[in-house]
CSV table of C-alpha atoms in Angstrom, one decimal:
chain,number,residue,atom,x,y,z
A,1144,MET,CA,137.7,81.7,26.7
A,1145,ALA,CA,137.1,84.7,24.5
A,1146,SER,CA,133.9,86.6,25.1
A,1147,GLU,CA,131.2,86.4,22.4
A,1148,SER,CA,131.1,89.2,19.9
A,1149,PRO,CA,127.8,91.3,19.8
A,1150,THR,CA,126.8,89.7,16.5
A,1151,SER,CA,127.2,86.1,17.8
A,1152,ALA,CA,125.7,86.7,21.2
A,1153,GLN,CA,122.4,84.9,22.0
A,1154,ASP,CA,119.2,86.8,23.0
A,1155,TRP,CA,119.4,87.8,26.6
A,1156,PRO,CA,116.6,86.9,29.0
A,1157,GLY,CA,113.7,89.3,28.8
A,1158,ARG,CA,114.9,90.9,25.6
A,1159,TYR,CA,111.4,90.7,24.0
A,1160,HIS,CA,109.4,91.0,27.3
A,1161,HIS,CA,107.3,93.9,26.2
A,1162,ILE,CA,106.6,92.4,22.7
A,1163,ASP,CA,105.8,89.1,24.3
A,1164,GLN,CA,103.0,90.8,26.2
A,1165,VAL,CA,101.3,91.4,22.9
A,1166,LEU,CA,102.1,88.0,21.4
A,1167,ASP,CA,101.2,85.8,24.4
A,1168,ASN,CA,97.6,87.0,24.8
A,1169,PRO,CA,94.8,87.9,22.3
A,1170,GLY,CA,93.4,91.4,22.6
A,1171,PRO,CA,90.2,93.2,21.7
A,1172,ARG,CA,91.4,94.0,18.2
A,1173,THR,CA,93.2,90.7,17.6
A,1174,ASP,CA,92.7,89.1,14.1
A,1175,PRO,CA,90.6,85.9,14.3
A,1176,ALA,CA,93.6,84.1,12.7
A,1177,PHE,CA,95.9,85.1,15.6
A,1178,LEU,CA,97.3,82.1,17.5
A,1179,ALA,CA,98.9,83.5,20.6
A,1180,GLY,CA,102.0,81.9,22.1
A,1181,ASP,CA,105.2,80.3,20.9
A,1182,GLY,CA,104.1,79.6,17.4
A,1183,VAL,CA,103.7,83.3,16.4
A,1184,LYS,CA,106.9,84.2,18.2
A,1185,GLN,CA,108.7,81.4,16.3
A,1186,PHE,CA,107.5,82.7,13.0
A,1187,LEU,CA,108.3,86.3,13.7
A,1188,ARG,CA,111.9,85.6,15.0
A,1189,ASN,CA,113.0,82.6,13.0
A,1190,GLU,CA,110.9,82.3,9.8
A,1191,ALA,CA,109.7,85.7,8.6
A,1192,LYS,CA,111.8,87.3,5.9
A,1193,ILE,CA,111.3,91.0,5.2
A,1194,LEU,CA,112.7,93.3,2.5
A,1195,VAL,CA,113.4,97.0,3.1
A,1196,ILE,CA,113.9,99.1,0.0
A,1197,GLY,CA,115.9,102.2,0.7
A,1198,ALA,CA,118.5,102.9,3.4
A,1199,GLY,CA,118.2,106.6,3.7
A,1200,GLY,CA,116.4,108.7,6.3
A,1201,LEU,CA,113.3,106.5,6.4
A,1202,GLY,CA,115.3,103.2,5.8
A,1203,CYS,CA,117.7,103.7,8.7
A,1204,GLU,CA,114.8,104.1,11.1
A,1205,ILE,CA,112.9,101.2,9.6
A,1206,LEU,CA,115.9,98.8,9.8
A,1207,ALA,CA,116.5,99.7,13.5
A,1208,ASN,CA,112.8,99.3,14.4
A,1209,LEU,CA,112.4,96.0,12.7
A,1210,ALA,CA,115.5,94.6,14.3
A,1211,LEU,CA,114.4,95.7,17.8
A,1212,THR,CA,110.9,94.4,17.2
A,1213,GLY,CA,112.1,90.9,16.6
A,1214,PHE,CA,112.5,90.4,12.9
A,1215,LYS,CA,115.8,88.6,12.4
A,1216,ASP,CA,116.0,88.0,8.7
A,1217,ILE,CA,116.1,91.3,7.0
A,1218,HIS,CA,117.2,92.3,3.5
A,1219,VAL,CA,117.9,95.8,2.3
A,1220,ILE,CA,118.4,97.3,-1.1
A,1221,ASP,CA,119.8,100.7,-1.8
A,1222,MET,CA,121.7,102.1,-4.9
A,1223,ASP,CA,123.2,105.1,-3.2
A,1224,THR,CA,126.5,105.8,-1.3
A,1225,ILE,CA,126.7,107.9,1.8
A,1226,ASP,CA,127.2,111.6,1.5
A,1227,ILE,CA,128.3,114.0,4.3
A,1228,SER,CA,124.9,115.7,4.1
A,1229,ASN,CA,123.2,112.4,5.1
A,1230,LEU,CA,124.8,112.3,8.6
A,1231,ASN,CA,122.4,114.7,10.3
A,1232,ARG,CA,119.5,112.3,10.0
A,1233,GLN,CA,120.6,108.9,8.8
A,1234,PHE,CA,121.9,107.8,12.1
A,1235,LEU,CA,123.4,104.4,11.1
A,1236,PHE,CA,126.2,106.3,9.4
A,1237,ARG,CA,129.3,108.0,10.6
A,1238,GLN,CA,131.8,110.4,8.9
A,1239,LYS,CA,134.2,107.4,8.2
A,1240,ASP,CA,131.4,105.8,6.2
A,1241,VAL,CA,131.2,108.7,3.6
A,1242,GLY,CA,131.5,107.3,0.1
A,1243,HIS,CA,130.5,103.7,1.1
A,1244,PRO,CA,127.3,102.0,0.0
A,1245,LYS,CA,124.3,102.8,2.3
A,1246,ALA,CA,122.9,99.3,2.3
A,1247,THR,CA,126.2,97.7,3.3
A,1248,VAL,CA,127.0,100.1,6.1
A,1249,ALA,CA,123.5,100.0,7.5
A,1250,ALA,CA,123.4,96.2,7.5
A,1251,GLU,CA,126.8,96.0,9.4
A,1252,PHE,CA,125.7,98.6,11.9
A,1253,ILE,CA,122.4,96.8,12.7
A,1254,MET,CA,124.1,93.4,13.1
A,1255,ASN,CA,126.8,94.9,15.4
A,1256,ARG,CA,124.2,96.6,17.6
A,1257,VAL,CA,121.4,94.0,17.7
A,1258,PRO,CA,122.7,90.5,18.4
A,1259,GLY,CA,121.2,87.6,16.4
A,1260,VAL,CA,119.8,89.7,13.6
A,1261,LYS,CA,121.0,89.0,10.1
A,1262,VAL,CA,120.7,91.9,7.6
A,1263,THR,CA,121.6,91.0,4.0
A,1264,PRO,CA,122.5,94.1,1.9
A,1265,TYR,CA,122.3,94.7,-1.8
A,1266,PHE,CA,124.1,97.7,-3.3
A,1267,GLY,CA,122.2,98.3,-6.5
A,1268,LYS,CA,118.8,98.9,-8.1
A,1269,ILE,CA,115.5,97.1,-7.4
A,1270,GLN,CA,115.3,96.5,-11.2
A,1271,ASP,CA,118.4,94.3,-11.0
A,1272,LYS,CA,116.4,91.6,-9.2
A,1273,ASP,CA,114.0,89.1,-10.8
A,1274,ASP,CA,110.6,87.7,-9.6
A,1275,ASP,CA,112.2,84.8,-7.8
A,1276,TYR,CA,114.1,87.1,-5.6
A,1277,TYR,CA,111.0,89.0,-4.5
A,1278,MET,CA,109.0,85.8,-4.0
A,1279,GLN,CA,111.2,84.8,-1.1
A,1280,PHE,CA,109.9,87.6,1.2
A,1281,ASN,CA,106.8,87.7,3.4
A,1282,LEU,CA,106.4,91.4,3.0
A,1283,VAL,CA,108.1,94.5,1.6
A,1284,ILE,CA,108.6,97.9,3.2
A,1285,CYS,CA,109.5,100.9,0.9
A,1286,GLY,CA,111.4,103.8,2.4
A,1287,LEU,CA,112.0,105.5,-1.0
A,1288,ASP,CA,112.3,109.1,-2.2
A,1289,SER,CA,111.4,108.2,-5.8
A,1290,VAL,CA,108.0,108.0,-7.3
A,1291,GLU,CA,109.3,106.0,-10.3
A,1292,ALA,CA,110.9,103.4,-7.9
A,1293,ARG,CA,107.6,103.0,-6.0
A,1294,ARG,CA,105.7,102.6,-9.2
A,1295,TRP,CA,108.1,99.9,-10.4
A,1296,MET,CA,108.0,98.0,-7.1
A,1297,ASN,CA,104.2,98.2,-6.8
A,1298,ALA,CA,103.7,96.9,-10.3
A,1299,THR,CA,106.3,94.1,-9.8
A,1300,LEU,CA,104.4,92.9,-6.7
A,1301,VAL,CA,101.1,93.0,-8.4
A,1302,ASN,CA,102.4,91.0,-11.3
A,1303,LEU,CA,103.7,88.4,-8.9
A,1304,VAL,CA,100.3,87.5,-7.6
A,1305,ASP,CA,99.0,84.1,-8.7
A,1306,PRO,CA,95.4,83.4,-7.7
A,1307,GLU,CA,96.3,79.7,-7.3
A,1308,ASN,CA,99.2,80.4,-4.9
A,1309,PRO,CA,98.3,82.5,-1.8
A,1310,GLU,CA,102.0,82.7,-1.0
A,1311,SER,CA,102.6,84.9,-4.1
A,1312,LEU,CA,100.7,87.8,-2.5
A,1313,LYS,CA,103.4,90.0,-0.9
A,1314,PRO,CA,102.0,92.9,1.2
A,1315,MET,CA,103.8,96.2,0.5
A,1316,ILE,CA,104.1,98.9,3.1
A,1317,ASP,CA,105.0,102.3,1.7
A,1318,GLY,CA,106.3,105.2,3.7
A,1319,GLY,CA,107.0,108.7,2.6
A,1320,THR,CA,107.9,112.1,4.1
A,1321,GLU,CA,107.9,115.7,2.9
A,1322,GLY,CA,109.2,118.1,5.5
A,1323,PHE,CA,106.8,117.9,8.5
A,1324,LYS,CA,104.2,115.8,6.5
A,1325,GLY,CA,104.3,112.1,6.0
A,1326,GLN,CA,102.2,109.1,5.0
A,1327,ALA,CA,102.2,105.3,5.6
A,1328,ARG,CA,100.1,102.9,3.7
A,1329,VAL,CA,99.4,99.2,3.4
A,1330,ILE,CA,99.0,97.8,-0.1
A,1331,LEU,CA,97.7,94.3,-0.7
A,1332,PRO,CA,98.5,93.6,-4.3
A,1333,THR,CA,95.3,93.0,-6.4
A,1334,ILE,CA,93.1,93.3,-3.3
A,1335,SER,CA,93.5,96.9,-2.1
A,1336,SER,CA,94.1,100.2,-3.9
A,1337,CYS,CA,97.7,100.0,-5.2
A,1338,TYR,CA,100.2,102.9,-5.5
A,1339,GLU,CA,99.3,103.5,-9.2
A,1340,CYS,CA,95.7,104.0,-8.2
A,1341,SER,CA,96.6,107.1,-6.1
A,1342,LEU,CA,99.0,108.9,-8.5
A,1343,ASP,CA,96.5,111.8,-8.7
A,1344,MET,CA,97.1,112.5,-5.0
A,1345,LEU,CA,100.8,113.4,-5.6
A,1346,ASN,CA,101.9,117.1,-5.9
A,1347,LYS,CA,102.7,118.0,-9.4
A,1348,PRO,CA,106.4,118.8,-9.9
A,1349,THR,CA,107.1,122.5,-10.2
A,1350,ALA,CA,107.9,123.5,-13.8
A,1351,PHE,CA,108.6,127.0,-15.0
A,1352,PRO,CA,107.9,128.2,-18.5
A,1353,ILE,CA,111.0,128.6,-20.6
A,1354,CYS,CA,109.9,132.0,-21.8
A,1355,THR,CA,109.6,133.3,-18.2
A,1356,ILE,CA,113.0,132.1,-17.1
A,1357,ALA,CA,114.6,133.2,-20.3
A,1358,ASN,CA,113.1,136.7,-20.6
A,1359,THR,CA,111.3,138.0,-17.5
A,1360,PRO,CA,112.4,136.2,-14.3
A,1361,ARG,CA,110.3,137.2,-11.3
A,1362,LEU,CA,111.4,134.7,-8.6
A,1363,PRO,CA,114.8,133.5,-7.4
A,1364,GLU,CA,113.8,130.0,-8.7
A,1365,HIS,CA,113.5,131.5,-12.2
A,1366,CYS,CA,117.1,132.7,-12.0
A,1367,ILE,CA,118.4,129.3,-10.8
A,1368,GLU,CA,116.4,127.5,-13.5
A,1369,TRP,CA,117.9,129.9,-16.1
A,1370,ALA,CA,121.4,129.1,-14.9
A,1371,SER,CA,120.9,125.3,-15.0
A,1372,VAL,CA,118.7,124.9,-18.1
A,1373,LEU,CA,120.0,127.6,-20.4
A,1374,GLU,CA,123.4,128.9,-19.2
A,1375,TRP,CA,125.0,125.6,-18.3
A,1376,PRO,CA,124.7,124.0,-21.7
A,1377,ARG,CA,125.6,127.3,-23.4
A,1378,VAL,CA,128.8,127.6,-21.4
A,1379,HIS,CA,129.7,124.0,-20.9
A,1380,GLY,CA,128.4,122.4,-24.0
A,1381,ASP,CA,127.8,118.7,-23.7
A,1382,LYS,CA,129.4,118.4,-20.3
A,1383,LYS,CA,126.8,116.9,-18.0
A,1384,MET,CA,125.9,118.7,-14.8
A,1385,ASP,CA,126.5,116.7,-11.6
A,1386,THR,CA,124.1,118.0,-9.0
A,1387,ASP,CA,126.2,116.3,-6.2
A,1388,ASP,CA,129.3,118.2,-7.2
A,1389,PRO,CA,129.8,121.3,-5.0
A,1390,ASP,CA,131.8,123.0,-7.8
A,1391,HIS,CA,128.9,122.6,-10.2
A,1392,ILE,CA,126.4,123.9,-7.6
A,1393,GLY,CA,128.7,126.7,-6.8
A,1394,TRP,CA,128.9,127.8,-10.4
A,1395,LEU,CA,125.1,127.7,-10.7
A,1396,TYR,CA,124.7,129.7,-7.5
A,1397,LYS,CA,127.2,132.4,-8.7
A,1398,VAL,CA,125.5,132.7,-12.1
A,1399,ALA,CA,122.0,132.7,-10.7
A,1400,ALA,CA,122.9,135.3,-8.1
A,1401,ALA,CA,124.3,137.6,-10.7
A,1402,ARG,CA,121.2,137.3,-12.9
A,1403,ALA,CA,119.0,137.9,-9.8
A,1404,ALA,CA,120.9,141.1,-9.0
A,1405,GLU,CA,120.5,142.2,-12.6
A,1406,PHE,CA,116.7,141.9,-12.3
A,1407,LYS,CA,116.6,143.2,-8.7
A,1408,ILE,CA,115.4,139.8,-7.3
A,1409,GLU,CA,116.4,138.7,-3.8
A,1410,GLY,CA,116.5,135.3,-2.3
A,1411,VAL,CA,119.0,133.3,-4.3
A,1412,THR,CA,120.9,131.1,-1.8
A,1413,TRP,CA,123.2,128.1,-1.9
A,1414,SER,CA,120.5,125.9,-0.3
A,1415,LEU,CA,117.7,127.2,-2.6
A,1416,THR,CA,120.0,126.5,-5.6
A,1417,GLN,CA,120.5,122.9,-4.4
A,1418,GLY,CA,116.8,122.6,-3.8
A,1419,VAL,CA,115.8,123.7,-7.2
A,1420,VAL,CA,118.2,121.7,-9.3
A,1421,LYS,CA,118.0,118.5,-7.2
A,1422,ASN,CA,114.3,118.9,-6.4
A,1423,ILE,CA,115.3,118.6,-2.7
A,1424,ILE,CA,112.5,118.4,-0.1
A,1425,PRO,CA,113.6,119.3,3.4
A,1426,ALA,CA,114.1,116.1,5.5
A,1427,ILE,CA,113.0,116.3,9.1
A,1428,ALA,CA,114.4,113.5,11.4
A,1429,SER,CA,111.3,113.4,13.7
A,1430,THR,CA,109.0,113.0,10.7
A,1431,ASN,CA,111.1,110.1,9.5
A,1432,ALA,CA,110.9,108.5,12.9
A,1433,ILE,CA,107.2,108.7,13.2
A,1434,ILE,CA,106.5,107.4,9.7
A,1435,ALA,CA,109.1,104.6,10.0
A,1436,ALA,CA,107.4,103.6,13.3
A,1437,ALA,CA,104.0,103.5,11.6
A,1438,CYS,CA,105.4,101.3,8.8
A,1439,CYS,CA,107.0,98.9,11.2
A,1440,ASN,CA,103.9,98.7,13.3
A,1441,GLU,CA,102.0,97.6,10.3
A,1442,ALA,CA,104.7,95.1,9.4
A,1443,PHE,CA,104.5,93.6,12.9
A,1444,LYS,CA,100.7,93.4,12.7
A,1445,ILE,CA,100.7,91.7,9.3
A,1446,ALA,CA,103.4,89.3,10.3
A,1447,THR,CA,101.8,88.2,13.6
A,1448,SER,CA,98.0,88.9,13.1
A,1449,SER,CA,98.1,90.4,16.6
A,1450,ALA,CA,96.0,93.4,15.6
A,1451,ALA,CA,94.1,94.7,12.6
A,1452,TYR,CA,96.4,96.3,10.1
A,1453,LEU,CA,95.8,99.6,8.4
A,1454,ASN,CA,93.0,99.9,5.8
A,1455,ASN,CA,94.8,101.5,4.0
A,1456,TYR,CA,96.2,105.0,4.3
A,1457,PHE,CA,97.6,107.0,7.2
A,1458,MET,CA,98.6,110.7,6.9
A,1459,LEU,CA,100.6,112.9,9.3
A,1460,ILE,CA,100.3,116.7,9.1
A,1461,GLY,CA,102.9,118.2,11.4
A,1462,THR,CA,103.1,121.7,9.9
A,1463,ASP,CA,100.5,123.3,12.4
A,1464,GLY,CA,100.7,120.8,15.2
A,1465,VAL,CA,100.5,117.0,15.2
A,1466,TYR,CA,97.4,116.0,13.2
A,1467,SER,CA,96.9,112.6,11.7
A,1468,TYR,CA,94.0,110.8,10.0
A,1469,THR,CA,93.4,107.5,8.2
A,1470,PHE,CA,91.1,106.7,5.3
A,1471,GLU,CA,90.5,104.0,2.7
A,1472,HIS,CA,91.7,104.8,-0.8
A,1473,GLU,CA,89.6,102.9,-3.3
A,1474,LYS,CA,90.9,100.9,-6.2
A,1475,ARG,CA,90.5,102.4,-9.7
A,1476,ASP,CA,88.9,100.1,-12.3
A,1477,ASP,CA,91.0,101.7,-15.0
A,1478,CYS,CA,94.3,101.5,-13.0
A,1479,PRO,CA,96.9,100.2,-15.5
A,1480,VAL,CA,98.5,98.0,-12.8
A,1481,CYS,CA,95.7,96.4,-10.7
A,1482,GLY,CA,92.6,97.3,-12.7
A,1483,GLY,CA,91.3,95.5,-15.7
A,1484,GLU,CA,89.7,98.2,-17.8
A,1485,ALA,CA,91.1,100.6,-20.4
A,1486,LEU,CA,91.4,104.3,-19.4
A,1487,GLU,CA,88.8,106.3,-21.4
A,1488,MET,CA,90.4,109.4,-23.0
A,1489,THR,CA,88.5,112.0,-25.0
A,1490,MET,CA,90.3,114.4,-27.2
A,1491,SER,CA,89.9,116.8,-30.1
A,1492,SER,CA,90.0,115.2,-33.5
A,1493,GLU,CA,92.7,117.7,-34.2
A,1494,THR,CA,95.0,116.5,-31.4
A,1495,THR,CA,98.4,115.4,-32.8
A,1496,VAL,CA,100.4,112.4,-31.5
A,1497,GLU,CA,103.0,114.8,-30.1
A,1498,GLN,CA,100.2,116.6,-28.1
A,1499,LEU,CA,98.9,113.2,-26.9
A,1500,ILE,CA,102.4,112.4,-25.6
A,1501,GLU,CA,102.5,115.7,-23.7
A,1502,ILE,CA,99.1,114.9,-22.1
A,1503,LEU,CA,100.4,111.5,-21.0
A,1504,VAL,CA,103.4,113.1,-19.4
A,1505,GLU,CA,101.4,115.9,-17.7
A,1506,LYS,CA,98.2,114.1,-16.7
A,1507,GLN,CA,98.2,113.7,-12.9
A,1508,ASP,CA,96.8,110.1,-12.9
A,1509,ILE,CA,99.1,108.9,-15.6
A,1510,GLN,CA,102.5,110.7,-15.4
A,1511,ILE,CA,104.5,108.5,-17.9
A,1512,LYS,CA,107.9,109.8,-18.9
A,1513,LYS,CA,108.9,109.1,-22.5
A,1514,PRO,CA,105.9,107.1,-23.5
A,1515,SER,CA,105.8,104.9,-26.6
A,1516,LEU,CA,102.5,104.4,-28.4
A,1517,SER,CA,101.2,101.5,-30.5
A,1518,THR,CA,98.0,99.8,-31.5
A,1519,PRO,CA,97.4,96.0,-32.2
A,1520,THR,CA,98.2,96.7,-35.9
A,1521,LYS,CA,100.7,99.6,-36.0
A,1522,GLN,CA,103.5,101.3,-34.2
A,1523,ILE,CA,102.5,105.0,-33.7
A,1524,TYR,CA,105.6,106.3,-31.9
A,1525,LEU,CA,108.5,104.4,-30.2
A,1526,GLN,CA,111.0,106.2,-28.0
A,1527,ALA,CA,113.6,103.5,-28.5
A,1528,PRO,CA,115.6,101.9,-30.1
A,1529,PRO,CA,117.0,104.9,-32.2
A,1530,GLN,CA,116.2,103.2,-35.5
A,1531,LEU,CA,112.5,102.7,-34.6
A,1532,GLU,CA,112.3,106.2,-33.0
A,1533,LYS,CA,113.5,107.7,-36.3
A,1534,ALA,CA,111.1,105.5,-38.4
A,1535,THR,CA,108.1,106.5,-36.3
A,1536,ARG,CA,109.1,110.2,-35.7
A,1537,PRO,CA,107.0,111.5,-38.7
A,1538,ASN,CA,103.8,110.3,-36.9
A,1539,LEU,CA,104.4,112.9,-34.2
A,1540,GLU,CA,102.9,115.6,-36.5
A,1541,LYS,CA,100.0,113.5,-37.5
A,1542,LYS,CA,96.6,113.7,-35.9
A,1543,VAL,CA,95.7,110.8,-33.6
A,1544,SER,CA,92.4,110.5,-35.4
A,1545,GLU,CA,94.2,109.6,-38.6
A,1546,LEU,CA,95.9,106.7,-36.9
A,1547,VAL,CA,93.3,105.5,-34.4
A,1548,PRO,CA,89.5,105.2,-35.0
A,1549,SER,CA,87.1,106.4,-32.4
A,1550,GLY,CA,86.7,103.6,-29.8
A,1551,GLY,CA,90.1,102.2,-30.7
A,1552,GLU,CA,92.7,101.3,-28.1
A,1553,VAL,CA,96.3,102.6,-27.8
A,1554,THR,CA,98.8,100.8,-25.8
A,1555,VAL,CA,101.3,103.0,-23.8
A,1556,THR,CA,104.6,101.7,-22.6
A,1557,ALA,CA,107.7,103.2,-21.0
A,1558,THR,CA,111.1,101.6,-20.3
A,1559,THR,CA,111.0,102.9,-16.7
A,1560,LEU,CA,107.8,101.0,-15.8
A,1561,PRO,CA,107.1,97.2,-16.0
A,1562,PHE,CA,103.5,97.6,-17.2
A,1563,SER,CA,101.5,98.9,-20.1
A,1564,LEU,CA,98.5,101.3,-20.1
A,1565,SER,CA,95.5,100.8,-22.4
A,1566,LEU,CA,93.8,104.0,-23.6
A,1567,ARG,CA,90.3,103.8,-25.3
A,1568,ILE,CA,90.3,106.9,-27.6
A,1569,SER,CA,87.2,108.9,-28.4
A,1570,TYR,CA,87.0,112.3,-30.1
A,1571,SER,CA,84.9,115.3,-29.2
A,1572,PRO,CA,82.9,117.0,-31.9
């Protein structure tokens, strides 16, 4: 008789021995709802369904940890394919996998290595799925490198919550790394602080003034920005730059290095060129491993009630040692996702609609790209479709005070976010 394949083999005796030590006996920090014994093990291994978003540096670690912890029904979503540069830290992939979807390859790898675990991949965007899809999961773990994707997922899970249906509350565990720093957090939609509540904690993206990069560059980054923002369209016209194309990066590097030499600026390198145009943050494998472990630890605690889960923020600072701390981030009453109140905004009566849009893009606790503005009675400015954009474009030069009375509300929307923001406008003397 042929031997069983790794994916069809049954669990071997003692496979979960160490985990069973936690699940068979209550401990000093056990949740009052914890029912030690076979019931909780049955739920973890045969009933719990978990969604992992992202199969990159964090996602690979998260998938492996979940499978080895006892979760057996795992789904993973990722829209990227494997690049040769991923192989140094995304350990589920090999050179033969380059060009293939991350989600698919990661799922196959886990199922081959961990018998009895089913990993269902989806190669695409989180926005492709509807509410019914997300309702099937017990919890969601995000291992993303995109603020926009996190905001979308956070808002989607908050919108799912129905007070009459406890099953509609899907805890979200969010992990993120930046070099030697990282964070893990637990979000209970509508109950705890959500991702949108803490936007003001994010580092603002670096932006260089056009006049500086065009006329008086002082840093190597200025030369690279000049090459990508000004020289590329001048030389290549409408041809879109592909930041994953080595030939395009090579052209930028060559042009930026020549400009740097002209202004006696040192420091333009290939890796810096990539970092500036792709906004690359160094990825450290050990940081990914620590944060993924923290996320999966929280998933295990939530799924089993075997210990109190995080309330609600954990940070790791590994730049000068190994330092971590936890704190509770509080909900914002004026959060556009989980709060119920309009955001108060005071501006000069001379502020134009165009200036208001710039404020909404730049303001740390809002950060909405390409916002559209309206009131209950009029459309102030709409980014799309083109016909409405053209029709409302003249309003950009008008003062907000001409269109909205003091105390009036403006609704802000964006195609990238599944929620609207209410602003209550007042004017300074």
